[in-house]
XYZ file of C-alpha atoms in Angstrom:
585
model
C -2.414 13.956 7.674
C -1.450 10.002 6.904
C -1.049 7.763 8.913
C -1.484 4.465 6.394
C 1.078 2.582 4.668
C 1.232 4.013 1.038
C -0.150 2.737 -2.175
C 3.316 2.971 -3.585
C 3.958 -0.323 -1.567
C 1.485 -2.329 -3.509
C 0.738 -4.622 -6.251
C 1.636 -3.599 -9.465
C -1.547 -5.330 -11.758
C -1.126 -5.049 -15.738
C -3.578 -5.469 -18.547
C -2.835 -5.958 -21.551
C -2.781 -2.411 -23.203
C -4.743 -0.921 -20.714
C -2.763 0.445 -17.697
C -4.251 -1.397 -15.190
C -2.216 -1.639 -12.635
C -2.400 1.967 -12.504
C -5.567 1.167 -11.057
C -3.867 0.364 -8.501
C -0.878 0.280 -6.843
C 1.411 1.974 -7.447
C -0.637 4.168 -7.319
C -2.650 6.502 -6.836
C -4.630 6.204 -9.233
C -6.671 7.433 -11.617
C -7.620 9.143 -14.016
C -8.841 11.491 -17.030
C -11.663 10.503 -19.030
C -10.213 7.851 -21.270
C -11.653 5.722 -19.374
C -9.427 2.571 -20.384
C -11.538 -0.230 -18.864
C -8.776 -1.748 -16.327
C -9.238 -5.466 -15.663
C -7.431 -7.634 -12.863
C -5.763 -10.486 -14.423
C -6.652 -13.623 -12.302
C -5.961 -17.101 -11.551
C -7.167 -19.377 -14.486
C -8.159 -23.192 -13.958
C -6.477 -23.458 -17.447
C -3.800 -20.936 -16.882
C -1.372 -21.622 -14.297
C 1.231 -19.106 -14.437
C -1.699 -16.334 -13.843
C -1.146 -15.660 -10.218
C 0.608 -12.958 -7.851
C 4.159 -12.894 -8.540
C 6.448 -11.481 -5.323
C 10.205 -11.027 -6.885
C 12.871 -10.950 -4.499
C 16.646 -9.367 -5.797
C 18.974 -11.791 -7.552
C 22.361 -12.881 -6.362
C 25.157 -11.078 -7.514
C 27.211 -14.396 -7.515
C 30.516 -12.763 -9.319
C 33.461 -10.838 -7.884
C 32.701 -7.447 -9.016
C 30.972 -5.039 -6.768
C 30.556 -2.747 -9.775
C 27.611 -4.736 -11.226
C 26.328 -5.084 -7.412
C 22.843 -2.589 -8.802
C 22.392 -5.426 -11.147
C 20.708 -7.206 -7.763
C 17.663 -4.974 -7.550
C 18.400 -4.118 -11.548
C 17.284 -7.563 -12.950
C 13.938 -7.476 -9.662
C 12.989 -4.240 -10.900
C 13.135 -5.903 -14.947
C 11.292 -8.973 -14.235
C 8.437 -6.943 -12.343
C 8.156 -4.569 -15.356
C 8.105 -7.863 -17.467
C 5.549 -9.744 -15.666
C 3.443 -5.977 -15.122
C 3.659 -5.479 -18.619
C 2.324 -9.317 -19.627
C -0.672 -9.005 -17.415
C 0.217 -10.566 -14.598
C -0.037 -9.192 -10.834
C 3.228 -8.437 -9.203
C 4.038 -6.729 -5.792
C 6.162 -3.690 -6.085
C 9.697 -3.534 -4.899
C 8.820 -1.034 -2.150
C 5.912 -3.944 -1.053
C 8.777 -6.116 -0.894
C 10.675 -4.219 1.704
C 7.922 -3.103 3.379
C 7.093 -7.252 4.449
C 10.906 -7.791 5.348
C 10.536 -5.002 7.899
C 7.225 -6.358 9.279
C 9.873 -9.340 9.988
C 13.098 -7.293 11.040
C 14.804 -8.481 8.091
C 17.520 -5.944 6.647
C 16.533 -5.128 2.903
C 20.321 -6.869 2.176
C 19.940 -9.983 3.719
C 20.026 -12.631 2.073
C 17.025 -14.905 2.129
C 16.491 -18.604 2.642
C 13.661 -19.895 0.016
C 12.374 -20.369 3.363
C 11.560 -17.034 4.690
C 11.014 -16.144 1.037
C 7.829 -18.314 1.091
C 6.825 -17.156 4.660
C 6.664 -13.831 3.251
C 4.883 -14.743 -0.128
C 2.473 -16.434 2.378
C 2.020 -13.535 4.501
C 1.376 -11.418 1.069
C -0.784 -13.953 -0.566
C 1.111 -14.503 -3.275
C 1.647 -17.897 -5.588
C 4.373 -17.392 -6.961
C 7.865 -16.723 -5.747
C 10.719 -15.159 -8.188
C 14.179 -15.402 -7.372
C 17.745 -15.666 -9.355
C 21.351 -15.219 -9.604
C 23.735 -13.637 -12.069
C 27.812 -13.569 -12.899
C 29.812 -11.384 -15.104
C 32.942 -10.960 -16.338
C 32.517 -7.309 -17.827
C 31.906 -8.672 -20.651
C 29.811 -11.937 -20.659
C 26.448 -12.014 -18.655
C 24.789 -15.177 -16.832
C 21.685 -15.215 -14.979
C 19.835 -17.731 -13.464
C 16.190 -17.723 -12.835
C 13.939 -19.445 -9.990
C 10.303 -19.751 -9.838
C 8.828 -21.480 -6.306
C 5.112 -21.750 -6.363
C 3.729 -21.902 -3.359
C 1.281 -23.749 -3.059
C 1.422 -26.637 -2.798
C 5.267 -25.301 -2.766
C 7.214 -26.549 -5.639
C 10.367 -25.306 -6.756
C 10.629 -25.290 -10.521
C 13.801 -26.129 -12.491
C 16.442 -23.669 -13.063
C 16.609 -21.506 -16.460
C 19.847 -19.883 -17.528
C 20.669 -17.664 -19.826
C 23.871 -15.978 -21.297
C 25.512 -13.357 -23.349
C 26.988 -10.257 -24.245
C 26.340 -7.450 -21.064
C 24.831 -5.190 -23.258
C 22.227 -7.554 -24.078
C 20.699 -7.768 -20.930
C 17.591 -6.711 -21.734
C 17.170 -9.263 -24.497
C 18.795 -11.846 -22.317
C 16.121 -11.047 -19.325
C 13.105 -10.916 -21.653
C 13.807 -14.113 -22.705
C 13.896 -15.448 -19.561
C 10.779 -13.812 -18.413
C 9.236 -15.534 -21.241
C 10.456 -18.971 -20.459
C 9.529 -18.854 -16.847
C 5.865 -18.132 -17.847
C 5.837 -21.108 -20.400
C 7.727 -23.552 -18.321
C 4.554 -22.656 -15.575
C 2.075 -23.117 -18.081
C 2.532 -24.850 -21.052
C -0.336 -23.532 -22.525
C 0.746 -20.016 -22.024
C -0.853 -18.153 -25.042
C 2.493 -15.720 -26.355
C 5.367 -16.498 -28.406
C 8.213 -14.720 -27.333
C 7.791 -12.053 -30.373
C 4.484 -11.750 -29.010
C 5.987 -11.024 -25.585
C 8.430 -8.604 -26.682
C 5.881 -6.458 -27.950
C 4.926 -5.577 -24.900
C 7.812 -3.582 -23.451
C 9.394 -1.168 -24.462
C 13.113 -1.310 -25.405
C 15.413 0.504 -23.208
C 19.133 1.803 -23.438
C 21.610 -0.280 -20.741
C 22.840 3.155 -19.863
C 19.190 5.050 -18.923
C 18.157 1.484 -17.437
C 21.394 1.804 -14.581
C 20.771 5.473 -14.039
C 17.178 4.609 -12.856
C 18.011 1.706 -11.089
C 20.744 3.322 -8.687
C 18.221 6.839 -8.152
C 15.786 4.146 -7.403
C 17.822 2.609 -4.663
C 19.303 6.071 -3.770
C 18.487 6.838 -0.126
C 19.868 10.244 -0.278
C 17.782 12.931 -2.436
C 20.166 14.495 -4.631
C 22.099 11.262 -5.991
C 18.537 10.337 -6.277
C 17.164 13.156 -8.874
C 20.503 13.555 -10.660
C 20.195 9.351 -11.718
C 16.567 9.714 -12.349
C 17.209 13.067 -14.325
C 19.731 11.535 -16.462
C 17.704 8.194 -17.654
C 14.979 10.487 -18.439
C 17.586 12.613 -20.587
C 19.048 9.063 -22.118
C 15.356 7.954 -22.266
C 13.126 10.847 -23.236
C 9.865 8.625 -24.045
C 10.158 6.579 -20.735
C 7.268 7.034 -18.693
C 8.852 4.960 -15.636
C 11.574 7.176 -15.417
C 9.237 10.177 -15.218
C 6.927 8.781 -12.846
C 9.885 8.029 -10.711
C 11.212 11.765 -10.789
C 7.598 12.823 -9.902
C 7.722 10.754 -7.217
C 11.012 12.238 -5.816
C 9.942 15.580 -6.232
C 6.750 14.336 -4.690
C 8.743 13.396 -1.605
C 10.035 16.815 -1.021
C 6.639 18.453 -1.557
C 8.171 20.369 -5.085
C 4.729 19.849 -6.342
C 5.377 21.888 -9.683
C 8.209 19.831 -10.294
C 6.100 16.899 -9.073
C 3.441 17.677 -11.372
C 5.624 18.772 -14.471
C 7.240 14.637 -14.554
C 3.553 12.966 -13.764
C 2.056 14.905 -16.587
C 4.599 13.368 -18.925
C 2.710 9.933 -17.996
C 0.678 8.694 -20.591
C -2.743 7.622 -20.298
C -2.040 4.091 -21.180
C 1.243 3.352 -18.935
C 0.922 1.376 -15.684
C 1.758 4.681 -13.185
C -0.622 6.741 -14.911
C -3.518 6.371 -12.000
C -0.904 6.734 -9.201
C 0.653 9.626 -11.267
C -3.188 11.525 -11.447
C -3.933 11.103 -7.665
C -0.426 12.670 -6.868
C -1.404 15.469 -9.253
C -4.863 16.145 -7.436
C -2.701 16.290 -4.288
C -0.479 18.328 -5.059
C -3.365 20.825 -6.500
C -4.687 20.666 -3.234
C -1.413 21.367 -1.141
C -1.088 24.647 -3.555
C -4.756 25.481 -2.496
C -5.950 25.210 -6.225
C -9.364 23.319 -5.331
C -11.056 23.718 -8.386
C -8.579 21.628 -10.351
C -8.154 19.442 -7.351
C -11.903 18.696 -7.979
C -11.727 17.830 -11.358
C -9.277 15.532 -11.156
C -10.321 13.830 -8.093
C -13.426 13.650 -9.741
C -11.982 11.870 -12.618
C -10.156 9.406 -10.072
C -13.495 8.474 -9.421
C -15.035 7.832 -12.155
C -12.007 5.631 -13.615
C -11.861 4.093 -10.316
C -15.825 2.838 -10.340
C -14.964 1.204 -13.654
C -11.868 -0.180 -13.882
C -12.597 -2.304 -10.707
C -14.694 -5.455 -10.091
C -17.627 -4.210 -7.765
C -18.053 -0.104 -9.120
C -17.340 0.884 -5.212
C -15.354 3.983 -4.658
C -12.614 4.938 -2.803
C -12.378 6.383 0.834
C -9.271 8.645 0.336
C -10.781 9.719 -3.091
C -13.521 10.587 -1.763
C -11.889 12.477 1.104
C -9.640 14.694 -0.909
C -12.836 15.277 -3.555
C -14.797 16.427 -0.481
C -11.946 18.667 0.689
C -11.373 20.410 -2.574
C -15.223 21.276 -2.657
C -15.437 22.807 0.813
C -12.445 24.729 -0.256
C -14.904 26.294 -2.687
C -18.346 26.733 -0.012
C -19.612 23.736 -2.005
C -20.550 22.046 1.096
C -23.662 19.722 0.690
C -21.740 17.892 -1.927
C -18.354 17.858 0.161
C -19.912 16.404 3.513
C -22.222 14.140 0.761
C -18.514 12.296 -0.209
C -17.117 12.696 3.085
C -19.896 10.518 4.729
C -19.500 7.936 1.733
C -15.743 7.907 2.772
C -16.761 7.625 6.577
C -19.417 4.666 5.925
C -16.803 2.789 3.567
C -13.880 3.096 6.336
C -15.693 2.934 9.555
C -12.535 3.017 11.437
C -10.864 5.737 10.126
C -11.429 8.854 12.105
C -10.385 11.338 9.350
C -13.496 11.321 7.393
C -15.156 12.697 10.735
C -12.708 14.808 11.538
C -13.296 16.899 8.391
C -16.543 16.825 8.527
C -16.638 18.522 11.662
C -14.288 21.184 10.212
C -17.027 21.872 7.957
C -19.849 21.803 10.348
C -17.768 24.477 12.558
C -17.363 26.533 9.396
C -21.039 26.573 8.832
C -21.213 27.652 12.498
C -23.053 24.344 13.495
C -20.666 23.731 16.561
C -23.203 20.933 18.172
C -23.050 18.891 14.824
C -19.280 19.672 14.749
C -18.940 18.247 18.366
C -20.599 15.012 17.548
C -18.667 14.613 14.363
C -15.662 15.346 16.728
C -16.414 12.642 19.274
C -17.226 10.079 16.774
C -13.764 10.724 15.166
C -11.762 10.825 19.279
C -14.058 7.290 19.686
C -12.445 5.819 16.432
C -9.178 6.995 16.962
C -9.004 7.275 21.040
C -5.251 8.269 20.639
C -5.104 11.137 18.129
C -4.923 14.206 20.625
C -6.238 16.679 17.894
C -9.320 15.371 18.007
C -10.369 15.914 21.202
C -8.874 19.367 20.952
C -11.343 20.201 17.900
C -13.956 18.280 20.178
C -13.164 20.836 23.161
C -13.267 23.597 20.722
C -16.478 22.995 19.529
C -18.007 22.314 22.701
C -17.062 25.777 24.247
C -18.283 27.492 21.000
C -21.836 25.775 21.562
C -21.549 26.649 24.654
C -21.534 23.217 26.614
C -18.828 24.694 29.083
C -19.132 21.937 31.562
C -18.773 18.934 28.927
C -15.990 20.950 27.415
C -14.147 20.835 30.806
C -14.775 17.246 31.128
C -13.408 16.333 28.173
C -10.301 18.513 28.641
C -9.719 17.159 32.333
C -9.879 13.244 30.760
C -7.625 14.075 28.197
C -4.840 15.814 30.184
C -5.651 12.425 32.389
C -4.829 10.240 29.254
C -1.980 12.553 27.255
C -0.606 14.635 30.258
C -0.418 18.537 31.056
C 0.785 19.188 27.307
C -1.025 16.810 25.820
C -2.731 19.668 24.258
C -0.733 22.090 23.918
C 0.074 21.758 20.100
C -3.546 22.214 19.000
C -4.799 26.087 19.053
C -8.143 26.388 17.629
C -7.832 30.335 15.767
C -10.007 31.530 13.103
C -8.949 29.323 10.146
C -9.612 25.591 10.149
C -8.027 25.050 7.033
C -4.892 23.838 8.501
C -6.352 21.341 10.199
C -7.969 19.608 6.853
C -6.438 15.671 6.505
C -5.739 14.984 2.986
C -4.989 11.502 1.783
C -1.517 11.366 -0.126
C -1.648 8.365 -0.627
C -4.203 5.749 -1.309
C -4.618 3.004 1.281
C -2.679 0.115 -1.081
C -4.943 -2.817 0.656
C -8.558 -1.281 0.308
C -7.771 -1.160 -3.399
C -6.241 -4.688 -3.272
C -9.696 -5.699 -2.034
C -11.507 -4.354 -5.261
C -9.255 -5.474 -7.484
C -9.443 -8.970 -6.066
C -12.869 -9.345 -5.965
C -13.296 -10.609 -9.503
C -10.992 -13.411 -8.378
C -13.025 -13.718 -5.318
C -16.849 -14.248 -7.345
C -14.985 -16.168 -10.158
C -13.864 -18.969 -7.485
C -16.986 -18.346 -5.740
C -18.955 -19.239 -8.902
C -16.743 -21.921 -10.301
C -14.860 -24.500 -8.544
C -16.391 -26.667 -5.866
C -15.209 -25.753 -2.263
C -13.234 -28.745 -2.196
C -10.392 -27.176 -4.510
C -10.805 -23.539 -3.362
C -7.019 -22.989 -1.428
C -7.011 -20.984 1.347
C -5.638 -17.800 -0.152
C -8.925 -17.908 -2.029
C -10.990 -17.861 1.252
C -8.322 -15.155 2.696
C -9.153 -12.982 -0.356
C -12.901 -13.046 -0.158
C -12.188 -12.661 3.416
C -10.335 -9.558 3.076
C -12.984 -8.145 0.680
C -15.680 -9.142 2.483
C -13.649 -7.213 5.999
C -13.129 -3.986 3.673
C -16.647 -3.274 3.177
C -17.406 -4.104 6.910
C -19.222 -7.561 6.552
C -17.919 -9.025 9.609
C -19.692 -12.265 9.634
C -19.259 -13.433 5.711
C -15.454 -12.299 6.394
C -15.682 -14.440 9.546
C -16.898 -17.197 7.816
C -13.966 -17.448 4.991
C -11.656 -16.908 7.900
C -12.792 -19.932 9.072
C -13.201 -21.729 5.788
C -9.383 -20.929 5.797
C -8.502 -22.199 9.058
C -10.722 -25.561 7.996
C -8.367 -26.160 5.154
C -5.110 -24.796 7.148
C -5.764 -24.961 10.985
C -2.274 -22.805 10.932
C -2.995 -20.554 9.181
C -1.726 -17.303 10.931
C -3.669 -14.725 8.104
C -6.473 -16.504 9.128
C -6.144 -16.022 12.534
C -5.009 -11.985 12.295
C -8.651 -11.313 10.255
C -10.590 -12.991 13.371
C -8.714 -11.144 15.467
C -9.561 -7.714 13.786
C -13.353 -9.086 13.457
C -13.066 -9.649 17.591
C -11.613 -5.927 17.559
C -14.130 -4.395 15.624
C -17.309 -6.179 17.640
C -15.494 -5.168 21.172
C -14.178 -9.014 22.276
C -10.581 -7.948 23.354
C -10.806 -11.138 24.667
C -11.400 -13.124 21.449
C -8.978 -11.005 19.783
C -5.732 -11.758 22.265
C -6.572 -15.140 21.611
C -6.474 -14.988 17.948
C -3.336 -12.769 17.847
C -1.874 -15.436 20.288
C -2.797 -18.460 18.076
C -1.265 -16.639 15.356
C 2.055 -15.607 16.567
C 2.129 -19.120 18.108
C 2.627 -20.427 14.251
C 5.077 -17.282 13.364
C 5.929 -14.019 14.977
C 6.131 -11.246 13.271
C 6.343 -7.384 14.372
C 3.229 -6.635 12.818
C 1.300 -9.063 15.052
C 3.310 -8.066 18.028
C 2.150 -4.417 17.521
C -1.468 -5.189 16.743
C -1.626 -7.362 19.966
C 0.160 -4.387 21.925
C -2.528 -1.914 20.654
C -5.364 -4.609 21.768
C -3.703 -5.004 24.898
C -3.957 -1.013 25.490
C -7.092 -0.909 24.666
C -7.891 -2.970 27.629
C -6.089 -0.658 29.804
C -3.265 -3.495 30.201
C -0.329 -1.265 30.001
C 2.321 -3.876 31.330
C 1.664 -6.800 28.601
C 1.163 -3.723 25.900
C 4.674 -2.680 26.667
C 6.030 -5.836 26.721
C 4.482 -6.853 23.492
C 5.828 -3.749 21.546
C 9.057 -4.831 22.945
C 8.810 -7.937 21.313
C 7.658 -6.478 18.391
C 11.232 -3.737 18.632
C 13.692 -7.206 19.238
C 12.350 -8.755 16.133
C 12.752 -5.577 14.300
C 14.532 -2.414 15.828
C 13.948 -0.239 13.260
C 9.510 -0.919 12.738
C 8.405 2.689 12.735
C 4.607 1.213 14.680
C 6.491 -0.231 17.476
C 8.629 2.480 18.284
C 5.268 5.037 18.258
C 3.177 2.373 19.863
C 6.043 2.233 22.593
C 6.709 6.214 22.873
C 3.221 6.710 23.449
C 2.624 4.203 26.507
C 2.418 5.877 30.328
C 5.699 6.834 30.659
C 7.436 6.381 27.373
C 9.177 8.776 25.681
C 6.447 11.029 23.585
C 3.534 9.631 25.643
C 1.400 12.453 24.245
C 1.750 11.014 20.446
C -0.109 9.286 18.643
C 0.362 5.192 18.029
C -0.098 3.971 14.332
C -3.221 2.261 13.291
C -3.657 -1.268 13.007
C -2.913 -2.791 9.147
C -5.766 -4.789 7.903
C -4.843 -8.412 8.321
């Protein structure tokens, strides 16, 4: 069962050699043994084009439509470029997931203005953007870089050429957009070059159109075919796993991630979608051992040696699949203590207390995972269930009559409780992309803390520590670099989202509307629309809840939260299901 956002929408962090970023985003993460030590690349005093880098499509500023995949073609080349230099770089699927947060179409074409809202939103410096022309024949592109902040819009570089030398043509350009940033930046551009891998024109367009395939088959048969053109190109097989992925062909899946190699970026991401898959074919033994080497690469490729919630989860699963238990509800308590809202961990921990026959235990796991998640109807089913099996017939009913109060007559009526609890079990398919932001940004965060005066820390640096400091439940250090935030930028919407969850978490609805409110008062957004919605709910405020997911719908029609947040309201369509969880501001 998921109900986050996917690590596949995340930041893509390289380092030099190792895979790094595998670490992270994109990924899933993890990994065998080899325990290539993964290090963050962060912002230098003396470096200035270390940074985030969001990359937005270029312009296809000529008359032929033909060369239109060029547009995500030359994003999808200057975020392997930057990956593969060290730098951090948000994926193109993090891309599109901001512009829906917005409403924006993933075709419109952006002002540099609402392309540094949403680098602002995503804490990013840097901003890449860019145009290109051809005739057929002759290629031009143009190149952008917009810091932002203080935002500054760097001169234009151009270069041009034969077509078929546009991967020469872009790696060039990559190259002098890092030196023009920083004129101290340490590679030559033979030095640069080393670090990617040459790739055929023809296997690069075959990956880029599956990539921006929305239908399945186009989709494999493009991604099959740069593989064929490409057989050493570990991007290309990571994608195909990933399609197969999609449609749950896990020995297809598993067949394209194992062609990953240790030291690419997608290697991580490609290992945790292998220990998934080995647990949707109910092999938990191997599920266990590779979970268990997610965990140990994951301790020490990032900054603080913490682990991972959803690792932990889908580690503890596999060994209750095999009666290990003490050491599956040992990680699945770790998970629950690092994510203290998430209501899974709970949840399976009571399906192993009611498999050990301890119903009481079961029903207290159960009604700590319904008062997490107040929404999810399955867990007041189990909750029920378990009540009636330790015999507590009267609580039972009580529970059952409030929840047929809250979700209706059928509210229920999906859930049976039958001998076997194992389809119940709520693996984690994908890592949550900002928890292991937060890890691998807490290097940055005790570098500034232990360098720089507080004078020149920016306010993306308190956000950071913030964020960090919200992950592992700190509520007052994150308040205070909240507020060290909104000191330096008394607009600062982030800043006002993290109070808000803080207020949340510590029960002031109150503190939280106004905090939501201050935010969208600087710039509205879906997301905050929603999250005000669900705060507005929680306080039994129906009315301004609807209206606010309203809002949230006008801005952008098509944000999957909204439209569950709404359907799930007294009276909306689908009131019995479920509304999304709140993102971590």
């Amino acid at each position: 069962m998921v109900r986050r956002g996917g690590i596949r929408e995340f930041l893509i962090v390289a380092a030099s050699g190792v895979f790094l970023s595998c670490l992270f985003f994109p990924a899933a993460i993890s990994a065998l043994p080899q325990s290539a030590q993964a290090v963050a690349t962060t912002p230098a005093a003396g470096n200035a084009s270390h940074g985030i880098y969001l990359v937005f499509p270029f312009e296809n500023a000529g008359g032929s439509s033909r060369l239109d995949w060029l547009s995500e073609g030359l994003e999808e080349l200057t975020i392997q470029g930057l990956s593969g230099a060290g730098e951090q770089v948000y994926s193109h699927a993090g891309r599109l997931g901001e512009l829906e947060r917005y409403g924006i179409p993933a075709t419109a074409k952006l002002s540099r203005a609402t392309m540094l809202h949403v680098a602002e939103d995503l804490d990013a410096d840097f901003v890449v953007f860019g145009s290109y022309s051809s005739d057929g024949k002759k290629l031009d592109i143009e190149c952008r870089l917009l810091r932002v902040n203080p935002p500054a819009l760097l001169p234009a570089l151009r270069e041009s050429g034969p077509l078929e030398n546009l991967m020469d043509l872009h790696e060039k350009l990559t190259w002098r957009m890092l030196s023009a940033n920083d004129h101290a930046y340490p590679l030559n551009l033979r030095e640069f070059s080393k670090k990617h891998k040459a790739i055929r024109l023809d296997a690069f367009e075959h990956y880029v159109r599956g990539l921006s395939s929305n239908d399945e088959e186009p989709r494999l048969r493009e991604l099959r075919e740069a593989a064929r053109l490409e057989p050493d190109w570990a991007e290309a097989d990571f994608a195909l796993g990933e399609a197969y992925f999609t449609r749950r062909d896990c020995d297809s899946a598993m067949t394209w991630y194992s062609r990953v190699p240790k030291t690419n970026d997608r290697y991580a991401e490609a290992l945790y979608s292998t220990g998934v898959c080995q647990l949707l074919l109910n092999k938990p033994d191997r599920a266990e051992e590779t979970f268990a080497a997610v965990q140990i690469l994951l301790r020490t490729g990032n900054a603080t040696g913490v682990d991972f919630p959803e690792v932990l989860n889908n580690l503890g699963i596999a060994r209750a699949r095999q009666d290990k238990f003490p050491a599956a509800q040992a990680d699945l308590r770790r998970a629950s203590a690092l994510d203290p809202d998430e209501d899974d961990y709970p949840f399976n921990l009571g399906l192993i207390a009611m498999r050990q026959g301890d119903f009481k235990g079961a029903a207290v796991l159960f009604r700590e995972a319904s008062e997490r998640e107040p929404d999810i109807p399955e867990d007041h089913a189990l909750l029920i269930a378990a009540l009636e099996k330790a015999g507590n017939k009267e609580e039972a009913e009580q529970e059952r009559n409030s929840v047929i109060e809250e979700f209706g007559p059928n509210g229920l009526a999906a859930v049976r409780v039958g001998d076997s609890l194992a389809h119940f079990e709520r693996v984690a398919t994908e890592l949550d992309p900002e928890t292991l932001r937060f890890e691998m940004e807490s290097a940055e965060s005790s570098a500034a803390t232990s360098g720089a005066a507080d004078a020149q820390v920016t306010p993306s640096v308190h956000l950071r520590r913030a964020r960090q400091e919200l992950s592992e439940g700190r509520l007052d250090t994150a308040e205070r670099e909240y507020r060290a935030a909104l000191a330096v930028d008394k607009s600062n919407p982030a800043a006002h989202l993290g109070l808000a969850e803080i207020a949340r978490r510590q029960g002031k609805l109150d503190d939280s509307v106004k905090e939501l409110q201050a935010a969208l008062a600087v710039r509205e957004s879906a997301a905050a629309h929603s999250t005000l919605a669900r705060v507005y709910l929680e306080q039994k405020k129906i009315a301004l809840a609807r209206a606010e997911a309203e809002r949230a719908l006008k801005l952008a029609p098509n944000y999957a939260e909204a439209k569950q947040l709404l359907e799930h309201l007294p009276g909306g369509k689908g009131a019995a299901s479920a509304p999304p969880k709140g993102d971590t501001p």
